[in-house]
């Protein structure tokens, strides 16, 4: 098995790349999905989040109101501190779920992709060794347009989200592989397919026990 970290700024095209890798045969572990599970009804992080931020952030069904929480940690008066506190609750639980998810593939020749939006920011805390890091990049103006048109954010909200993440040069410094998320989809898929073939070849002989 080879373990790959897939990352990139918000709206750079990570999900599109992950979907193509899955079509090619990679195993995808989506950290965004796992973070949603952690604070969904019955999730292991619900109690701690509500204790920290208050019962008003409950969704009325045993989970956390993600929209209200996002507004608090990205736009509230104490956003930076709130976001750090939330990360301290959520991230270890997500890593536990990710470790369980990859167990069936540890001894095989699979390409296991951990899709981690904030990999650069949290890499030192992740209890995994990544054999390769794949970065998806796109210019900020392209990402802002996607957030406005596809995620129905305002321009100021989109700019704020980009500003809350690390800069592209820091991501690039940790990356082994790069995909241009702003290129036409056919060209992007060609790049992803080529990278997958390289990773699949490397996966033979890899074995992870960490």
PDB file of C-alpha atoms in Angstrom:
ATOM      1  CA  UNK A   1       0.000   0.000   0.000  1.00  0.00           C
ATOM      2  CA  UNK A   2       1.082   3.521  -0.700  1.00  0.00           C
ATOM      3  CA  UNK A   3      -0.418   6.337   1.364  1.00  0.00           C
ATOM      4  CA  UNK A   4      -1.004   9.603  -0.470  1.00  0.00           C
ATOM      5  CA  UNK A   5      -2.020  12.922   1.020  1.00  0.00           C
ATOM      6  CA  UNK A   6      -4.289  14.884  -1.324  1.00  0.00           C
ATOM      7  CA  UNK A   7      -4.626  18.553  -0.498  1.00  0.00           C
ATOM      8  CA  UNK A   8      -5.185  22.045  -1.870  1.00  0.00           C
ATOM      9  CA  UNK A   9      -6.947  25.272  -1.021  1.00  0.00           C
ATOM     10  CA  UNK A  10     -10.714  25.520  -0.838  1.00  0.00           C
ATOM     11  CA  UNK A  11     -12.374  25.194  -4.278  1.00  0.00           C
ATOM     12  CA  UNK A  12      -9.082  24.319  -5.989  1.00  0.00           C
ATOM     13  CA  UNK A  13     -10.500  21.072  -7.382  1.00  0.00           C
ATOM     14  CA  UNK A  14      -9.570  18.429  -4.773  1.00  0.00           C
ATOM     15  CA  UNK A  15     -12.926  16.661  -4.911  1.00  0.00           C
ATOM     16  CA  UNK A  16     -12.783  16.415  -8.705  1.00  0.00           C
ATOM     17  CA  UNK A  17      -9.284  14.955  -8.530  1.00  0.00           C
ATOM     18  CA  UNK A  18     -10.324  12.557  -5.756  1.00  0.00           C
ATOM     19  CA  UNK A  19     -13.304  11.369  -7.796  1.00  0.00           C
ATOM     20  CA  UNK A  20     -11.073  10.688 -10.790  1.00  0.00           C
ATOM     21  CA  UNK A  21      -8.554   8.830  -8.638  1.00  0.00           C
ATOM     22  CA  UNK A  22     -11.407   6.701  -7.305  1.00  0.00           C
ATOM     23  CA  UNK A  23     -12.475   5.902 -10.886  1.00  0.00           C
ATOM     24  CA  UNK A  24      -8.892   4.894 -11.623  1.00  0.00           C
ATOM     25  CA  UNK A  25      -8.944   2.509  -8.655  1.00  0.00           C
ATOM     26  CA  UNK A  26      -7.615   4.460  -5.678  1.00  0.00           C
ATOM     27  CA  UNK A  27      -9.152   4.112  -2.226  1.00  0.00           C
ATOM     28  CA  UNK A  28     -10.290   7.517  -0.972  1.00  0.00           C
ATOM     29  CA  UNK A  29     -10.552   8.570   2.672  1.00  0.00           C
ATOM     30  CA  UNK A  30     -12.344  11.931   2.716  1.00  0.00           C
ATOM     31  CA  UNK A  31     -11.507  13.926   5.833  1.00  0.00           C
ATOM     32  CA  UNK A  32     -14.330  16.404   5.213  1.00  0.00           C
ATOM     33  CA  UNK A  33     -16.815  13.541   5.269  1.00  0.00           C
ATOM     34  CA  UNK A  34     -15.226  12.121   8.410  1.00  0.00           C
ATOM     35  CA  UNK A  35     -15.392  15.526  10.126  1.00  0.00           C
ATOM     36  CA  UNK A  36     -19.104  15.640   9.329  1.00  0.00           C
ATOM     37  CA  UNK A  37     -19.538  12.175  10.842  1.00  0.00           C
ATOM     38  CA  UNK A  38     -17.801  13.303  14.025  1.00  0.00           C
ATOM     39  CA  UNK A  39     -20.460  15.970  14.722  1.00  0.00           C
ATOM     40  CA  UNK A  40     -23.455  14.241  13.130  1.00  0.00           C
ATOM     41  CA  UNK A  41     -26.189  12.869  15.434  1.00  0.00           C
ATOM     42  CA  UNK A  42     -24.526  10.329  17.695  1.00  0.00           C
ATOM     43  CA  UNK A  43     -21.043  11.328  16.551  1.00  0.00           C
ATOM     44  CA  UNK A  44     -18.100  11.133  18.976  1.00  0.00           C
ATOM     45  CA  UNK A  45     -17.448  14.886  18.888  1.00  0.00           C
ATOM     46  CA  UNK A  46     -20.941  16.249  19.490  1.00  0.00           C
ATOM     47  CA  UNK A  47     -20.775  16.474  23.244  1.00  0.00           C
ATOM     48  CA  UNK A  48     -17.384  18.187  23.340  1.00  0.00           C
ATOM     49  CA  UNK A  49     -18.350  20.709  20.658  1.00  0.00           C
ATOM     50  CA  UNK A  50     -21.570  21.662  22.422  1.00  0.00           C
ATOM     51  CA  UNK A  51     -19.788  21.909  25.770  1.00  0.00           C
ATOM     52  CA  UNK A  52     -17.276  24.313  24.215  1.00  0.00           C
ATOM     53  CA  UNK A  53     -19.599  26.407  22.049  1.00  0.00           C
ATOM     54  CA  UNK A  54     -22.942  26.039  23.783  1.00  0.00           C
ATOM     55  CA  UNK A  55     -26.162  24.081  23.385  1.00  0.00           C
ATOM     56  CA  UNK A  56     -27.464  26.666  20.905  1.00  0.00           C
ATOM     57  CA  UNK A  57     -25.186  25.073  18.321  1.00  0.00           C
ATOM     58  CA  UNK A  58     -27.102  21.800  18.446  1.00  0.00           C
ATOM     59  CA  UNK A  59     -29.170  20.894  15.397  1.00  0.00           C
ATOM     60  CA  UNK A  60     -32.128  19.602  17.401  1.00  0.00           C
ATOM     61  CA  UNK A  61     -31.505  16.018  16.291  1.00  0.00           C
ATOM     62  CA  UNK A  62     -28.525  15.059  18.420  1.00  0.00           C
ATOM     63  CA  UNK A  63     -25.882  16.595  16.206  1.00  0.00           C
ATOM     64  CA  UNK A  64     -24.190  19.952  15.632  1.00  0.00           C
ATOM     65  CA  UNK A  65     -25.553  22.721  13.410  1.00  0.00           C
ATOM     66  CA  UNK A  66     -22.637  22.942  10.985  1.00  0.00           C
ATOM     67  CA  UNK A  67     -23.822  26.153   9.328  1.00  0.00           C
ATOM     68  CA  UNK A  68     -24.068  27.996  12.636  1.00  0.00           C
ATOM     69  CA  UNK A  69     -20.717  26.624  13.761  1.00  0.00           C
ATOM     70  CA  UNK A  70     -19.035  27.657  10.487  1.00  0.00           C
ATOM     71  CA  UNK A  71     -20.385  31.187  10.868  1.00  0.00           C
ATOM     72  CA  UNK A  72     -18.866  31.311  14.351  1.00  0.00           C
ATOM     73  CA  UNK A  73     -15.418  29.939  13.541  1.00  0.00           C
ATOM     74  CA  UNK A  74     -14.969  31.786  10.246  1.00  0.00           C
ATOM     75  CA  UNK A  75     -16.723  35.071  10.896  1.00  0.00           C
ATOM     76  CA  UNK A  76     -17.209  35.582  14.617  1.00  0.00           C
ATOM     77  CA  UNK A  77     -15.300  38.099  16.726  1.00  0.00           C
ATOM     78  CA  UNK A  78     -13.112  35.358  18.203  1.00  0.00           C
ATOM     79  CA  UNK A  79     -12.901  33.280  15.017  1.00  0.00           C
ATOM     80  CA  UNK A  80      -9.207  32.361  15.193  1.00  0.00           C
ATOM     81  CA  UNK A  81      -9.378  31.078  18.757  1.00  0.00           C
ATOM     82  CA  UNK A  82     -12.698  29.335  18.140  1.00  0.00           C
ATOM     83  CA  UNK A  83     -11.337  27.599  15.055  1.00  0.00           C
ATOM     84  CA  UNK A  84      -8.277  26.381  16.975  1.00  0.00           C
ATOM     85  CA  UNK A  85     -10.467  25.030  19.760  1.00  0.00           C
ATOM     86  CA  UNK A  86     -12.737  23.286  17.268  1.00  0.00           C
ATOM     87  CA  UNK A  87      -9.763  21.728  15.486  1.00  0.00           C
ATOM     88  CA  UNK A  88      -8.431  20.389  18.787  1.00  0.00           C
ATOM     89  CA  UNK A  89     -11.727  18.587  19.311  1.00  0.00           C
ATOM     90  CA  UNK A  90     -12.410  17.377  15.781  1.00  0.00           C
ATOM     91  CA  UNK A  91      -9.023  16.480  14.327  1.00  0.00           C
ATOM     92  CA  UNK A  92      -7.977  13.628  16.669  1.00  0.00           C
ATOM     93  CA  UNK A  93     -11.370  11.985  16.176  1.00  0.00           C
ATOM     94  CA  UNK A  94     -11.054  12.283  12.408  1.00  0.00           C
ATOM     95  CA  UNK A  95      -7.575  10.712  12.514  1.00  0.00           C
ATOM     96  CA  UNK A  96      -8.962   7.774  14.503  1.00  0.00           C
ATOM     97  CA  UNK A  97     -11.669   7.203  11.893  1.00  0.00           C
ATOM     98  CA  UNK A  98      -9.147   7.511   9.066  1.00  0.00           C
ATOM     99  CA  UNK A  99      -6.898   4.903  10.670  1.00  0.00           C
ATOM    100  CA  UNK A 100      -9.830   2.489  10.929  1.00  0.00           C
ATOM    101  CA  UNK A 101     -10.876   3.174   7.337  1.00  0.00           C
ATOM    102  CA  UNK A 102      -7.513   2.201   5.851  1.00  0.00           C
ATOM    103  CA  UNK A 103      -7.017  -0.976   7.877  1.00  0.00           C
ATOM    104  CA  UNK A 104      -8.341  -3.352   5.171  1.00  0.00           C
ATOM    105  CA  UNK A 105      -5.745  -2.097   2.658  1.00  0.00           C
ATOM    106  CA  UNK A 106      -2.571  -1.940   4.738  1.00  0.00           C
ATOM    107  CA  UNK A 107      -1.036  -5.153   3.432  1.00  0.00           C
ATOM    108  CA  UNK A 108      -2.123  -4.854  -0.193  1.00  0.00           C
ATOM    109  CA  UNK A 109      -0.852  -2.933  -3.200  1.00  0.00           C
ATOM    110  CA  UNK A 110      -3.580  -0.290  -3.016  1.00  0.00           C
ATOM    111  CA  UNK A 111      -3.191   3.424  -3.561  1.00  0.00           C
ATOM    112  CA  UNK A 112      -4.856   4.888  -0.460  1.00  0.00           C
ATOM    113  CA  UNK A 113      -5.568   8.595  -0.754  1.00  0.00           C
ATOM    114  CA  UNK A 114      -6.223  10.687   2.350  1.00  0.00           C
ATOM    115  CA  UNK A 115      -8.084  13.751   1.088  1.00  0.00           C
ATOM    116  CA  UNK A 116      -7.066  16.367   3.664  1.00  0.00           C
ATOM    117  CA  UNK A 117      -7.980  19.995   2.857  1.00  0.00           C
ATOM    118  CA  UNK A 118      -5.707  21.413   5.579  1.00  0.00           C
ATOM    119  CA  UNK A 119      -2.858  18.930   5.265  1.00  0.00           C
ATOM    120  CA  UNK A 120      -0.167  21.618   5.230  1.00  0.00           C
ATOM    121  CA  UNK A 121      -1.547  23.217   8.387  1.00  0.00           C
ATOM    122  CA  UNK A 122      -2.003  19.992  10.370  1.00  0.00           C
ATOM    123  CA  UNK A 123       0.554  17.592   8.924  1.00  0.00           C
ATOM    124  CA  UNK A 124       2.733  17.560  12.027  1.00  0.00           C
ATOM    125  CA  UNK A 125      -0.244  16.395  14.092  1.00  0.00           C
ATOM    126  CA  UNK A 126      -1.423  13.651  11.735  1.00  0.00           C
ATOM    127  CA  UNK A 127      -0.268  10.235  12.988  1.00  0.00           C
ATOM    128  CA  UNK A 128       0.491   8.955   9.478  1.00  0.00           C
ATOM    129  CA  UNK A 129       3.481   8.983   7.174  1.00  0.00           C
ATOM    130  CA  UNK A 130       2.534  10.058   3.649  1.00  0.00           C
ATOM    131  CA  UNK A 131       4.628   8.475   0.939  1.00  0.00           C
ATOM    132  CA  UNK A 132       3.565  11.175  -1.488  1.00  0.00           C
ATOM    133  CA  UNK A 133       1.672  14.473  -1.212  1.00  0.00           C
ATOM    134  CA  UNK A 134      -0.464  15.487  -4.189  1.00  0.00           C
ATOM    135  CA  UNK A 135      -1.375  19.158  -4.387  1.00  0.00           C
ATOM    136  CA  UNK A 136      -4.255  20.579  -6.442  1.00  0.00           C
ATOM    137  CA  UNK A 137      -3.780  24.252  -7.245  1.00  0.00           C
ATOM    138  CA  UNK A 138      -5.892  26.960  -8.855  1.00  0.00           C
ATOM    139  CA  UNK A 139      -5.582  30.759  -8.904  1.00  0.00           C
ATOM    140  CA  UNK A 140      -7.465  32.572  -6.162  1.00  0.00           C
ATOM    141  CA  UNK A 141      -9.765  34.316  -8.645  1.00  0.00           C
ATOM    142  CA  UNK A 142     -10.852  30.943 -10.031  1.00  0.00           C
ATOM    143  CA  UNK A 143     -11.494  29.607  -6.536  1.00  0.00           C
ATOM    144  CA  UNK A 144     -13.475  32.702  -5.526  1.00  0.00           C
ATOM    145  CA  UNK A 145     -15.643  32.393  -8.636  1.00  0.00           C
ATOM    146  CA  UNK A 146     -16.335  28.726  -7.845  1.00  0.00           C
ATOM    147  CA  UNK A 147     -17.319  29.501  -4.272  1.00  0.00           C
ATOM    148  CA  UNK A 148     -19.637  32.283  -5.379  1.00  0.00           C
ATOM    149  CA  UNK A 149     -21.219  30.391  -8.276  1.00  0.00           C
ATOM    150  CA  UNK A 150     -21.245  26.846  -6.934  1.00  0.00           C
ATOM    151  CA  UNK A 151     -21.362  27.243  -3.146  1.00  0.00           C
ATOM    152  CA  UNK A 152     -23.446  30.427  -3.098  1.00  0.00           C
ATOM    153  CA  UNK A 153     -21.012  32.348  -0.929  1.00  0.00           C
ATOM    154  CA  UNK A 154     -20.597  36.087  -1.135  1.00  0.00           C
ATOM    155  CA  UNK A 155     -17.316  37.349  -2.502  1.00  0.00           C
ATOM    156  CA  UNK A 156     -16.271  38.558   0.948  1.00  0.00           C
ATOM    157  CA  UNK A 157     -17.051  35.146   2.462  1.00  0.00           C
ATOM    158  CA  UNK A 158     -14.996  33.442  -0.238  1.00  0.00           C
ATOM    159  CA  UNK A 159     -12.049  35.762   0.311  1.00  0.00           C
ATOM    160  CA  UNK A 160     -12.289  35.183   4.057  1.00  0.00           C
ATOM    161  CA  UNK A 161     -12.206  31.403   3.627  1.00  0.00           C
ATOM    162  CA  UNK A 162      -9.139  31.609   1.414  1.00  0.00           C
ATOM    163  CA  UNK A 163      -7.491  33.950   3.916  1.00  0.00           C
ATOM    164  CA  UNK A 164      -8.098  31.504   6.769  1.00  0.00           C
ATOM    165  CA  UNK A 165      -5.966  28.867   5.039  1.00  0.00           C
ATOM    166  CA  UNK A 166      -2.232  28.728   4.454  1.00  0.00           C
ATOM    167  CA  UNK A 167      -0.719  30.226   1.323  1.00  0.00           C
ATOM    168  CA  UNK A 168       0.065  28.329  -1.852  1.00  0.00           C
ATOM    169  CA  UNK A 169       3.839  28.546  -1.441  1.00  0.00           C
ATOM    170  CA  UNK A 170       3.645  26.694   1.887  1.00  0.00           C
ATOM    171  CA  UNK A 171       1.551  23.957   0.270  1.00  0.00           C
ATOM    172  CA  UNK A 172       3.938  23.701  -2.660  1.00  0.00           C
ATOM    173  CA  UNK A 173       6.891  23.275  -0.298  1.00  0.00           C
ATOM    174  CA  UNK A 174       5.359  20.045   1.030  1.00  0.00           C
ATOM    175  CA  UNK A 175       4.081  18.666  -2.272  1.00  0.00           C
ATOM    176  CA  UNK A 176       5.633  15.883  -4.339  1.00  0.00           C
ATOM    177  CA  UNK A 177       3.045  15.967  -7.137  1.00  0.00           C
ATOM    178  CA  UNK A 178       0.982  18.787  -8.612  1.00  0.00           C
ATOM    179  CA  UNK A 179      -2.281  19.008 -10.554  1.00  0.00           C
ATOM    180  CA  UNK A 180      -3.532  22.261 -12.073  1.00  0.00           C
ATOM    181  CA  UNK A 181      -7.143  22.461 -10.945  1.00  0.00           C
ATOM    182  CA  UNK A 182      -7.945  25.328 -13.290  1.00  0.00           C
ATOM    183  CA  UNK A 183      -7.189  23.534 -16.560  1.00  0.00           C
ATOM    184  CA  UNK A 184      -9.906  21.988 -18.786  1.00  0.00           C
ATOM    185  CA  UNK A 185     -11.348  18.860 -17.222  1.00  0.00           C
ATOM    186  CA  UNK A 186     -10.041  16.523 -19.937  1.00  0.00           C
ATOM    187  CA  UNK A 187      -6.489  17.726 -19.435  1.00  0.00           C
ATOM    188  CA  UNK A 188      -6.813  17.518 -15.668  1.00  0.00           C
ATOM    189  CA  UNK A 189      -8.044  13.923 -15.920  1.00  0.00           C
ATOM    190  CA  UNK A 190      -5.080  13.049 -18.148  1.00  0.00           C
ATOM    191  CA  UNK A 191      -2.740  14.417 -15.481  1.00  0.00           C
ATOM    192  CA  UNK A 192      -4.535  12.519 -12.722  1.00  0.00           C
ATOM    193  CA  UNK A 193      -4.542   9.264 -14.695  1.00  0.00           C
ATOM    194  CA  UNK A 194      -0.813   9.545 -15.319  1.00  0.00           C
ATOM    195  CA  UNK A 195      -0.143  10.227 -11.634  1.00  0.00           C
ATOM    196  CA  UNK A 196      -2.298   7.285 -10.580  1.00  0.00           C
ATOM    197  CA  UNK A 197      -0.323   4.905 -12.805  1.00  0.00           C
ATOM    198  CA  UNK A 198       2.897   6.124 -11.213  1.00  0.00           C
ATOM    199  CA  UNK A 199       1.470   5.696  -7.714  1.00  0.00           C
ATOM    200  CA  UNK A 200       0.098   2.243  -8.478  1.00  0.00           C
ATOM    201  CA  UNK A 201       3.523   1.132  -9.636  1.00  0.00           C
ATOM    202  CA  UNK A 202       5.061   2.454  -6.426  1.00  0.00           C
ATOM    203  CA  UNK A 203       2.420   0.781  -4.270  1.00  0.00           C
ATOM    204  CA  UNK A 204       3.803  -2.682  -4.961  1.00  0.00           C
ATOM    205  CA  UNK A 205       6.087  -3.566  -2.099  1.00  0.00           C
ATOM    206  CA  UNK A 206       4.935  -0.813   0.253  1.00  0.00           C
ATOM    207  CA  UNK A 207       3.666  -1.950   3.641  1.00  0.00           C
ATOM    208  CA  UNK A 208       2.517   0.383   6.407  1.00  0.00           C
ATOM    209  CA  UNK A 209       2.139  -0.483  10.055  1.00  0.00           C
ATOM    210  CA  UNK A 210       2.160   3.082  11.483  1.00  0.00           C
TER     211      UNK A 210
END
